[in-house]
Coordinates of C-alpha atoms and ligand atoms in Angstrom, one line a residue:
M978 CA 13.6 -254.8 87.5
R979 CA 11.8 -252.1 89.3
A980 CA 11.1 -248.6 87.9
S981 CA 13.4 -246.9 90.2
C982 CA 16.4 -249.2 89.3
I983 CA 16.5 -247.5 85.8
K984 CA 18.1 -244.7 87.4
E985 CA 20.7 -246.5 88.8
N986 CA 23.2 -245.3 86.6
I987 CA 22.4 -242.0 87.2
A988 CA 22.3 -242.6 90.8
K989 CA 25.8 -244.0 90.7
M990 CA 27.4 -240.9 89.1
P991 CA 29.2 -238.7 91.6
Y992 CA 27.2 -235.6 92.4
V993 CA 28.8 -232.6 91.2
I994 CA 28.1 -228.8 90.8
H995 CA 29.0 -227.6 87.4
G996 CA 30.7 -224.1 87.9
E997 CA 31.9 -221.2 85.0
N998 CA 35.0 -223.4 84.0
R999 CA 35.4 -226.4 86.2
D1000 CA 33.5 -229.0 88.4
W1001 CA 33.1 -229.0 92.0
E1002 CA 32.3 -232.0 94.7
V1003 CA 30.7 -231.3 97.9
I1004 CA 32.0 -232.7 101.2
V1005 CA 29.8 -233.4 104.0
G1006 CA 30.1 -234.2 107.9
L1007 CA 27.1 -234.7 109.9
E1008 CA 26.9 -233.9 113.7
V1009 CA 23.7 -235.5 115.1
H1010 CA 22.0 -234.8 118.4
A1011 CA 20.1 -237.7 119.3
Q1012 CA 17.8 -237.5 122.8
V1013 CA 18.3 -240.4 124.6
K1014 CA 15.0 -242.4 125.4
S1015 CA 14.8 -242.1 129.1
K1016 CA 12.2 -241.3 131.9
A1017 CA 14.7 -239.0 133.8
K1018 CA 17.7 -236.8 132.9
L1019 CA 21.4 -237.4 132.8
F1020 CA 22.3 -236.0 135.9
S1021 CA 18.8 -235.8 138.0
G1022 CA 15.5 -237.8 138.5
A1023 CA 13.5 -235.1 136.7
A1024 CA 11.1 -236.5 133.9
T1025 CA 11.6 -235.9 130.2
D1026 CA 8.0 -235.9 128.9
F1027 CA 7.7 -233.8 125.6
G1028 CA 5.2 -231.0 125.8
A1029 CA 4.8 -230.8 129.3
E1030 CA 3.8 -227.3 131.3
P1031 CA 6.9 -225.0 130.9
N1032 CA 9.0 -225.5 134.1
S1033 CA 7.4 -228.3 135.5
Q1034 CA 10.2 -230.7 134.8
V1035 CA 13.0 -229.0 136.8
S1036 CA 14.9 -230.3 139.3
L1037 CA 17.6 -228.0 141.8
V1038 CA 20.4 -229.6 139.5
D1039 CA 18.7 -228.8 136.2
A1040 CA 18.5 -225.0 137.4
A1041 CA 22.1 -225.1 138.6
F1042 CA 21.2 -224.2 142.4
P1043 CA 24.4 -223.6 144.2
G1044 CA 25.7 -226.7 145.7
M1045 CA 23.7 -229.1 143.8
L1046 CA 25.7 -232.0 142.8
P1047 CA 25.3 -234.1 139.8
V1048 CA 24.4 -237.6 140.0
L1049 CA 24.9 -240.0 136.7
N1050 CA 22.0 -241.9 135.3
G1051 CA 23.3 -245.3 134.5
F1052 CA 20.4 -246.3 132.2
C1053 CA 21.3 -243.2 129.8
I1054 CA 24.9 -244.6 129.6
E1055 CA 23.3 -248.2 128.7
Q1056 CA 21.5 -246.6 126.0
A1057 CA 24.5 -244.6 124.7
V1058 CA 26.8 -247.9 124.7
R1059 CA 23.9 -249.7 122.8
T1060 CA 23.7 -247.1 120.2
G1061 CA 27.7 -247.4 120.0
I1062 CA 27.3 -251.1 119.2
G1063 CA 24.8 -250.4 116.8
L1064 CA 27.4 -248.0 115.0
N1065 CA 29.8 -250.7 114.7
A1066 CA 32.1 -248.4 117.2
A1067 CA 34.4 -249.0 119.6
I1068 CA 33.6 -248.4 123.4
N1069 CA 35.9 -246.6 125.5
L1070 CA 35.8 -248.1 129.1
V1071 CA 37.3 -244.7 130.4
S1072 CA 35.6 -241.7 129.4
V1073 CA 35.7 -238.0 130.9
F1074 CA 32.8 -235.6 131.4
E1075 CA 33.9 -232.0 131.1
R1076 CA 32.3 -228.5 131.4
K1077 CA 32.0 -226.8 127.9
N1078 CA 31.9 -223.0 129.1
Y1079 CA 29.6 -220.5 127.9
F1080 CA 27.1 -218.1 128.5
Y1081 CA 23.3 -218.2 127.7
A1082 CA 20.2 -217.5 129.3
D1083 CA 18.9 -220.8 129.0
L1084 CA 22.0 -222.6 130.3
P1085 CA 21.8 -221.6 134.3
A1086 CA 25.0 -223.3 134.9
G1087 CA 27.0 -221.3 132.7
Y1088 CA 28.6 -224.5 131.1
Q1089 CA 27.1 -227.8 129.3
I1090 CA 28.5 -231.0 131.1
S1091 CA 29.8 -232.8 127.9
Q1092 CA 32.8 -234.9 126.6
Y1093 CA 35.5 -233.7 124.6
Q1094 CA 39.1 -235.4 125.0
R1095 CA 37.7 -239.1 126.1
P1096 CA 34.3 -239.6 124.5
L1097 CA 32.3 -242.7 125.6
V1098 CA 32.1 -244.2 122.1
G1099 CA 34.9 -244.2 119.3
E1100 CA 35.2 -244.8 116.0
G1101 CA 32.7 -247.0 113.9
W1102 CA 30.8 -247.2 110.6
V1103 CA 27.3 -247.2 109.1
N1104 CA 26.2 -248.4 105.7
I1105 CA 23.7 -246.5 104.1
D1106 CA 21.2 -247.6 102.0
L1107 CA 21.3 -245.8 98.1
A1108 CA 19.3 -246.4 94.9
C1109 CA 18.5 -250.1 93.6
G1110 CA 20.2 -251.9 96.7
S1111 CA 23.4 -250.5 96.5
S1112 CA 25.1 -249.2 99.5
K1113 CA 28.1 -247.1 101.1
R1114 CA 30.0 -247.2 104.4
I1115 CA 30.2 -243.8 106.1
G1116 CA 32.7 -243.6 109.0
I1117 CA 31.6 -242.7 112.5
E1118 CA 34.2 -240.4 114.2
R1119 CA 32.7 -240.6 118.0
L1120 CA 29.7 -240.4 119.9
H1121 CA 29.8 -238.5 123.4
V1122 CA 27.1 -238.1 126.1
E1123 CA 26.3 -234.5 127.1
Q1124 CA 23.4 -232.5 128.7
D1125 CA 20.8 -230.4 126.6
A1126 CA 20.4 -226.9 127.2
G1127 CA 17.1 -225.3 128.4
K1128 CA 14.7 -223.5 125.7
S1129 CA 14.7 -219.9 125.1
L1130 CA 10.9 -218.6 124.1
H1131 CA 11.4 -215.4 122.0
D1132 CA 7.7 -215.3 120.7
Q1133 CA 5.7 -215.4 123.9
H1134 CA 5.9 -212.1 125.1
P1135 CA 6.3 -208.8 123.3
T1136 CA 9.4 -207.5 125.2
Y1137 CA 10.8 -210.5 127.4
T1138 CA 12.2 -213.8 126.1
L1139 CA 10.9 -216.4 128.2
I1140 CA 13.0 -219.5 129.7
D1141 CA 11.7 -223.2 129.7
L1142 CA 14.1 -225.4 131.6
N1143 CA 12.1 -228.7 130.9
R1144 CA 14.9 -229.9 128.3
A1145 CA 17.6 -228.8 130.8
G1146 CA 19.8 -231.6 131.6
V1147 CA 18.0 -234.0 129.3
A1148 CA 20.6 -236.6 128.1
L1149 CA 21.8 -236.5 124.6
M1150 CA 24.1 -238.3 122.3
E1151 CA 26.2 -236.4 120.0
I1152 CA 27.2 -238.9 117.1
V1153 CA 29.8 -237.3 114.7
S1154 CA 30.4 -238.6 111.3
R1155 CA 33.5 -238.6 109.3
P1156 CA 33.2 -236.3 105.9
D1157 CA 32.5 -239.4 103.7
V1158 CA 29.2 -238.1 102.4
R1159 CA 29.4 -236.7 98.9
S1160 CA 25.9 -235.7 98.0
P1161 CA 22.3 -234.7 99.6
E1162 CA 21.0 -237.9 98.6
E1163 CA 23.9 -239.5 100.8
A1164 CA 23.2 -237.3 103.5
G1165 CA 19.4 -238.1 103.6
A1166 CA 20.3 -241.8 103.4
Y1167 CA 22.4 -241.4 106.5
L1168 CA 19.9 -239.8 108.5
R1169 CA 17.4 -242.1 108.0
K1170 CA 19.8 -245.1 108.5
L1171 CA 21.0 -243.7 111.9
R1172 CA 17.0 -242.6 112.8
A1173 CA 16.4 -246.7 111.8
I1174 CA 19.1 -247.9 114.2
V1175 CA 18.1 -245.8 117.2
R1176 CA 14.6 -247.0 116.6
Y1177 CA 15.2 -250.3 116.2
L1178 CA 17.5 -250.2 119.3
D1179 CA 15.1 -247.9 121.2
T1180 CA 17.8 -245.8 122.4
C1181 CA 16.1 -242.6 120.7
D1182 CA 12.6 -242.1 119.2
G1183 CA 14.3 -240.5 116.4
N1184 CA 11.3 -237.9 116.0
M1185 CA 13.0 -234.5 114.4
E1186 CA 10.0 -232.3 114.5
Q1187 CA 9.8 -232.6 118.2
G1188 CA 13.6 -232.3 118.3
S1189 CA 14.4 -235.6 119.7
M1190 CA 16.9 -235.8 116.5
R1191 CA 18.7 -232.2 115.5
C1192 CA 21.2 -232.2 112.8
D1193 CA 24.2 -229.7 112.2
V1194 CA 25.9 -230.0 108.9
N1195 CA 29.2 -229.1 107.9
V1196 CA 29.6 -228.5 104.2
S1197 CA 32.6 -227.5 102.2
V1198 CA 33.3 -227.7 98.3
R1199 CA 36.3 -228.5 96.3
P1200 CA 37.2 -228.8 92.5
V1201 CA 36.8 -232.4 91.1
G1202 CA 40.5 -234.2 91.3
D1203 CA 41.8 -231.5 94.6
N1204 CA 42.2 -233.8 97.5
E1205 CA 42.8 -230.8 100.3
L1206 CA 39.8 -229.9 102.2
R1207 CA 38.8 -226.3 102.0
T1208 CA 37.1 -224.1 104.4
R1209 CA 33.7 -225.6 105.9
T1210 CA 30.8 -223.8 107.2
E1211 CA 28.2 -225.2 109.6
I1212 CA 24.9 -224.9 109.2
K1213 CA 23.0 -225.4 112.6
N1214 CA 19.9 -227.1 113.8
V1215 CA 18.2 -228.3 110.5
N1216 CA 15.2 -230.1 111.8
S1217 CA 14.2 -232.5 108.8
V1218 CA 15.8 -234.6 106.3
R1219 CA 14.6 -233.0 103.5
F1220 CA 15.8 -229.8 104.6
V1221 CA 18.9 -231.3 105.3
M1222 CA 19.2 -232.2 101.7
Q1223 CA 18.2 -228.9 100.4
A1224 CA 20.4 -227.0 102.7
I1225 CA 23.6 -229.0 101.5
E1226 CA 22.4 -228.4 97.8
R1227 CA 21.9 -224.4 98.6
E1228 CA 25.6 -223.9 100.7
A1229 CA 27.4 -226.0 97.8
E1230 CA 26.1 -223.8 95.3
R1231 CA 26.7 -220.6 97.3
Q1232 CA 30.4 -221.7 98.0
V1233 CA 31.1 -222.5 94.6
E1234 CA 29.8 -219.0 93.6
V1235 CA 31.9 -217.3 96.2
Y1236 CA 35.1 -219.1 95.0
E1237 CA 34.3 -218.9 91.3
T1238 CA 33.5 -214.9 91.6
G1239 CA 37.2 -214.7 93.4
G1240 CA 35.9 -214.5 96.9
A1241 CA 36.9 -217.0 100.2
V1242 CA 34.5 -219.0 102.3
R1243 CA 34.5 -218.2 105.8
Q1244 CA 34.5 -220.7 108.3
E1245 CA 31.2 -219.6 110.3
T1246 CA 27.6 -220.9 111.6
R1247 CA 25.1 -220.5 109.1
L1248 CA 21.0 -221.1 109.4
Y1249 CA 19.0 -222.7 106.7
D1250 CA 15.8 -220.8 105.9
P1251 CA 13.6 -223.3 104.2
T1252 CA 11.1 -220.5 103.1
K1253 CA 13.6 -218.7 101.2
G1254 CA 15.5 -221.9 100.4
E1255 CA 18.9 -220.1 101.4
T1256 CA 21.5 -220.3 104.2
R1257 CA 22.3 -217.2 106.1
A1258 CA 25.5 -216.4 107.9
M1259 CA 24.7 -216.5 111.9
R1260 CA 27.7 -215.9 113.8
A1261 CA 31.8 -216.5 113.0
K1262 CA 32.4 -219.7 114.0
E1263 CA 33.9 -220.6 117.5
F1264 CA 36.5 -222.7 117.9
A1265 CA 37.2 -225.3 120.7
H1266 CA 39.6 -223.6 123.0
D1267 CA 37.1 -220.7 123.0
Y1268 CA 35.0 -222.9 125.4
R1269 CA 37.4 -223.4 127.9
Y1270 CA 36.9 -227.2 128.3
F1271 CA 38.1 -229.0 131.3
P1272 CA 37.2 -232.0 133.5
D1273 CA 34.1 -231.5 135.7
P1274 CA 35.2 -231.8 139.2
D1275 CA 31.9 -233.0 140.4
L1276 CA 32.3 -236.2 138.4
L1277 CA 34.7 -239.0 138.3
P1278 CA 35.9 -240.2 135.1
L1279 CA 33.2 -242.9 133.7
T1280 CA 34.9 -246.3 134.2
L1281 CA 33.0 -249.3 132.7
T1282 CA 33.9 -252.7 132.5
A1283 CA 34.4 -255.2 129.9
E1284 CA 31.6 -257.4 131.2
Y1285 CA 29.2 -254.7 131.6
V1286 CA 29.5 -253.9 127.9
A1287 CA 29.5 -257.3 126.8
G1288 CA 26.1 -257.9 128.8
I1289 CA 24.7 -255.1 126.7
R1290 CA 26.4 -256.6 123.7
A1291 CA 24.5 -259.9 124.3
T1292 CA 20.8 -258.2 124.4
M1293 CA 21.4 -256.2 121.3
A1294 CA 18.1 -256.1 119.4
E1295 CA 18.2 -257.1 115.7
L1296 CA 19.7 -254.1 113.7
P1297 CA 18.2 -252.8 110.3
D1298 CA 21.1 -254.4 108.2
Q1299 CA 20.9 -257.8 110.0
R1300 CA 17.1 -257.7 109.2
K1301 CA 17.9 -257.0 105.9
Q1302 CA 20.1 -259.6 105.4
R1303 CA 17.8 -262.0 106.8
Y1304 CA 14.8 -260.9 104.5
I1305 CA 17.5 -261.8 101.6
D1306 CA 18.6 -265.2 103.1
D1307 CA 15.3 -266.5 104.3
Y1308 CA 12.9 -264.9 102.1
G1309 CA 14.7 -264.8 98.8
L1310 CA 14.2 -261.0 98.3
S1311 CA 16.5 -258.5 96.4
A1312 CA 18.7 -256.3 98.5
Y1313 CA 16.6 -253.5 97.2
D1314 CA 13.3 -255.0 98.6
A1315 CA 14.9 -255.9 101.7
A1316 CA 16.4 -252.5 102.2
V1317 CA 12.9 -250.8 101.5
L1318 CA 11.1 -253.3 103.8
T1319 CA 13.5 -253.0 106.6
A1320 CA 14.4 -248.9 106.7
E1321 CA 11.4 -248.6 109.4
K1322 CA 10.7 -250.8 112.3
E1323 CA 7.1 -251.1 111.9
A1324 CA 7.1 -251.4 108.0
A1325 CA 9.1 -254.7 108.5
E1326 CA 7.0 -255.9 111.5
Y1327 CA 4.1 -255.3 109.1
Y1328 CA 5.7 -257.1 106.4
E1329 CA 6.6 -260.4 108.5
R1330 CA 3.2 -260.5 109.7
L1331 CA 2.0 -260.5 106.3
A1332 CA 4.7 -263.0 104.9
D1333 CA 4.0 -265.4 107.8
G1334 CA 2.7 -268.5 105.9
R1335 CA 2.4 -266.6 102.5
D1336 CA 4.5 -266.3 99.6
P1337 CA 7.2 -263.8 100.8
K1338 CA 7.7 -262.1 97.4
L1339 CA 4.2 -261.7 96.6
A1340 CA 3.9 -260.1 100.2
A1341 CA 6.8 -257.9 99.7
N1342 CA 5.3 -256.9 96.0
W1343 CA 2.1 -255.8 97.7
V1344 CA 3.7 -254.0 100.7
I1345 CA 6.0 -251.8 98.5
T1346 CA 4.0 -251.3 95.4
N1347 CA 0.5 -251.1 96.6
L1348 CA 0.5 -250.3 100.1
F1349 CA 3.4 -247.9 100.2
A1350 CA 1.9 -246.2 97.3
V1351 CA -1.4 -245.7 99.4
L1352 CA 0.2 -244.4 102.6
N1353 CA 2.3 -241.9 100.4
K1354 CA -1.1 -240.8 98.9
Q1355 CA -2.8 -240.4 102.2
G1356 CA 0.3 -239.1 103.8
R1357 CA 0.1 -241.6 106.6
S1358 CA 2.7 -243.7 108.3
I1359 CA 2.6 -247.5 108.3
A1360 CA 1.1 -247.3 111.9
N1361 CA -1.7 -245.8 111.0
S1362 CA -2.2 -248.0 107.5
P1363 CA -5.8 -248.0 106.6
I1364 CA -5.3 -251.8 105.9
S1365 CA -3.9 -254.0 108.7
A1366 CA -1.5 -256.9 108.0
D1367 CA -4.0 -259.2 108.7
D1368 CA -6.8 -257.8 106.2
L1369 CA -4.2 -257.6 103.4
G1370 CA -3.2 -261.3 104.1
A1371 CA -6.8 -262.3 104.1
L1372 CA -6.9 -260.4 100.6
L1373 CA -4.0 -262.3 99.2
D1374 CA -5.2 -265.6 100.1
L1375 CA -8.7 -264.8 98.5
M1376 CA -6.3 -264.4 95.4
T1377 CA -4.0 -267.2 95.9
T1378 CA -6.9 -269.6 96.4
N1379 CA -8.2 -268.5 93.0
K1380 CA -11.5 -267.3 94.8
I1381 CA -10.8 -263.9 93.1
S1382 CA -8.5 -262.8 90.2
G1383 CA -5.4 -260.6 90.6
R1384 CA -7.5 -257.8 89.0
Q1385 CA -10.5 -258.1 91.6
A1386 CA -8.1 -258.3 94.2
K1387 CA -6.5 -254.7 92.9
E1388 CA -10.2 -253.5 93.0
V1389 CA -10.7 -255.0 96.7
F1390 CA -7.6 -253.3 97.8
E1391 CA -8.7 -249.8 96.5
A1392 CA -12.0 -250.0 98.3
M1393 CA -10.2 -251.3 101.6
A1394 CA -7.5 -248.2 101.2
E1395 CA -10.6 -245.9 100.8
G1396 CA -13.4 -246.9 103.3
G1397 CA -11.9 -249.6 105.4
G1398 CA -13.8 -253.2 105.5
K1399 CA -12.5 -256.6 105.4
P1400 CA -11.8 -258.1 102.2
E1401 CA -14.6 -260.9 102.3
A1402 CA -17.2 -258.5 102.9
I1403 CA -16.3 -256.4 100.0
V1404 CA -16.2 -259.4 97.6
A1405 CA -19.6 -260.5 98.8
E1406 CA -20.9 -256.9 98.7
R1407 CA -19.7 -256.5 95.0
G1408 CA -20.5 -260.0 94.1
L1409 CA -17.1 -260.2 92.9
S1410 CA -15.9 -264.0 92.4
Q1411 CA -14.2 -266.0 89.8
I1412 CA -15.4 -268.9 88.2
T1413 CA -13.0 -271.9 88.6
D1414 CA -15.5 -274.7 88.4
A1415 CA -14.2 -276.6 85.6
G1416 CA -17.6 -277.6 84.1
A1417 CA -18.8 -274.0 83.8
L1418 CA -15.5 -272.6 82.2
E1419 CA -15.5 -275.7 79.7
A1420 CA -19.2 -274.7 78.9
A1421 CA -18.0 -271.1 78.3
V1422 CA -14.9 -272.2 76.3
D1423 CA -17.0 -274.7 73.9
A1424 CA -19.5 -271.9 73.1
A1425 CA -17.1 -269.5 72.2
I1426 CA -15.5 -272.3 69.8
A1427 CA -18.9 -273.1 68.4
G1428 CA -19.7 -269.4 67.9
N1429 CA -16.9 -268.3 66.2
P1430 CA -15.7 -270.9 63.4
K1431 CA -13.7 -268.3 61.1
Q1432 CA -11.2 -267.7 64.1
V1433 CA -10.7 -271.1 65.1
A1434 CA -10.0 -271.8 61.4
Q1435 CA -7.4 -268.8 61.8
F1436 CA -6.2 -270.2 65.0
R1437 CA -5.5 -273.4 63.4
G1438 CA -3.9 -271.9 60.7
G1439 CA -1.1 -270.6 62.8
N1440 CA -2.3 -267.4 64.0
D1441 CA -1.5 -267.8 67.8
K1442 CA -2.5 -264.0 68.6
I1443 CA -6.1 -265.2 68.0
L1444 CA -5.7 -267.0 71.4
G1445 CA -6.1 -263.6 72.9
W1446 CA -9.1 -262.7 71.3
F1447 CA -10.8 -265.7 72.5
V1448 CA -10.1 -265.1 75.9
G1449 CA -11.4 -261.7 75.8
Q1450 CA -14.6 -263.3 74.5
I1451 CA -14.8 -265.5 77.2
M1452 CA -14.0 -263.1 79.9
K1453 CA -16.8 -260.6 78.6
A1454 CA -19.2 -263.5 78.5
T1455 CA -18.4 -264.2 82.4
K1456 CA -18.4 -260.6 83.2
G1457 CA -14.8 -260.9 83.9
Q1458 CA -15.4 -263.6 86.6
A1459 CA -13.6 -266.4 84.5
N1460 CA -10.2 -267.5 85.6
P1461 CA -7.9 -266.5 83.0
G1462 CA -5.3 -268.8 83.6
Q1463 CA -7.7 -271.7 83.3
V1464 CA -9.4 -270.5 80.2
N1465 CA -6.1 -270.2 78.6
A1466 CA -5.2 -273.8 79.4
L1467 CA -8.6 -275.0 78.5
L1468 CA -8.5 -272.8 75.1
R1469 CA -5.3 -274.8 73.9
K1470 CA -6.4 -278.0 74.6
K1471 CA -9.9 -277.6 72.8
L1472 CA -8.4 -275.7 69.8
K1473 CA -5.9 -278.5 69.0
D1474 CA -8.4 -281.1 69.2
Ligands
MN2013 MN1 26.6 -231.1 121.6

């Protein structure tokens, strides 16, 4: 059992906030804007590269010049359908683009083309992985396709706000969950799972720091046992999993405090300030009718055929849950280990390369226990691992063929993590090797027995523990290079004679 599983019972306990007189639960729904991985924008051929010179990737459509007409990019729709299938969701063969009207300087058309009444993707679900291999299903309400706005830059000029339209018109998938999330931990697991799914499918790069996945969090609280939902607040644009988890905790505590001091929670949009660790009111929440949605007269309803959807379904990449199940079935791994190894596509690929032709459980153990610890400590992702899968494999081979002991393998592993290098070279350089030659081991065992008649008598008198002492003597005599398993077996045999 892994150390983290000791927490299993704690993890299964519902997340509650203890108020003055009662306990409260938190209800969370998440809206994720995921940028479609595509070379061109949703309604224009302009490029979408991150970090390009401001306003260098703007077509006349993106800048909303009069008379310019949007032309739908079929690849973006394919990516969204693929994502919808990955969310186990219904694909709507007819969907409608509508105008969401509001004024802002980075929205030159005065409206965003989005989907409202009839989204491309309907209801679905994802499984989230919780502590110790347990999981929970979170409902998906919809996924709709829409265009992004430009960016307002407030910190580039003392008196002006500058506008960069590179992002204007980039395709987004807005993925709306049901209010099924009940704790910060579940919210974190949901976001990580969503990110894993889009990365496995290659439909979004899932990079929250660069803004290709942005999260709005809807939070409300209610006394444990109540069934009615209370007023919720929306925390906008939280840009990391950790901050989403913190924001939920802080906001839930704030709402409990408001109720317990006799106040009422107002429906509003709030911001999370990670440096202060608090949410702040931004503006009163607008309602859907404020936006005056109506079907965009420049665009026909989007009509797909069942064959088109079936074609995408037939070419789906393996999803994280499928890969997890395969690891359980084919490699005999626990649900927990399988979930950990498949959470990131790169980690799963690393593991499979390592496990190829080797003991899959041994490989899983080394990746989860040793490699992940090193990556954690060095703040690296597996893509920049200091130890390649092939080099780690070579190290495991040295160990399983008894060329080095498990303890020596650990030592070589540490050296590889610190300074790189091939395991064979480190073994040679440090003079590490294990004595497995039967003749040499027998001589060492014979010497130990001949030199310690008192301890031999103790063993024969029934003191079994003295065997460990003998092993220690022999390890010392061989400078730790004897194979402990073989020494043990030889000792038993010889002491019984
Ligand atoms: Mn949106």
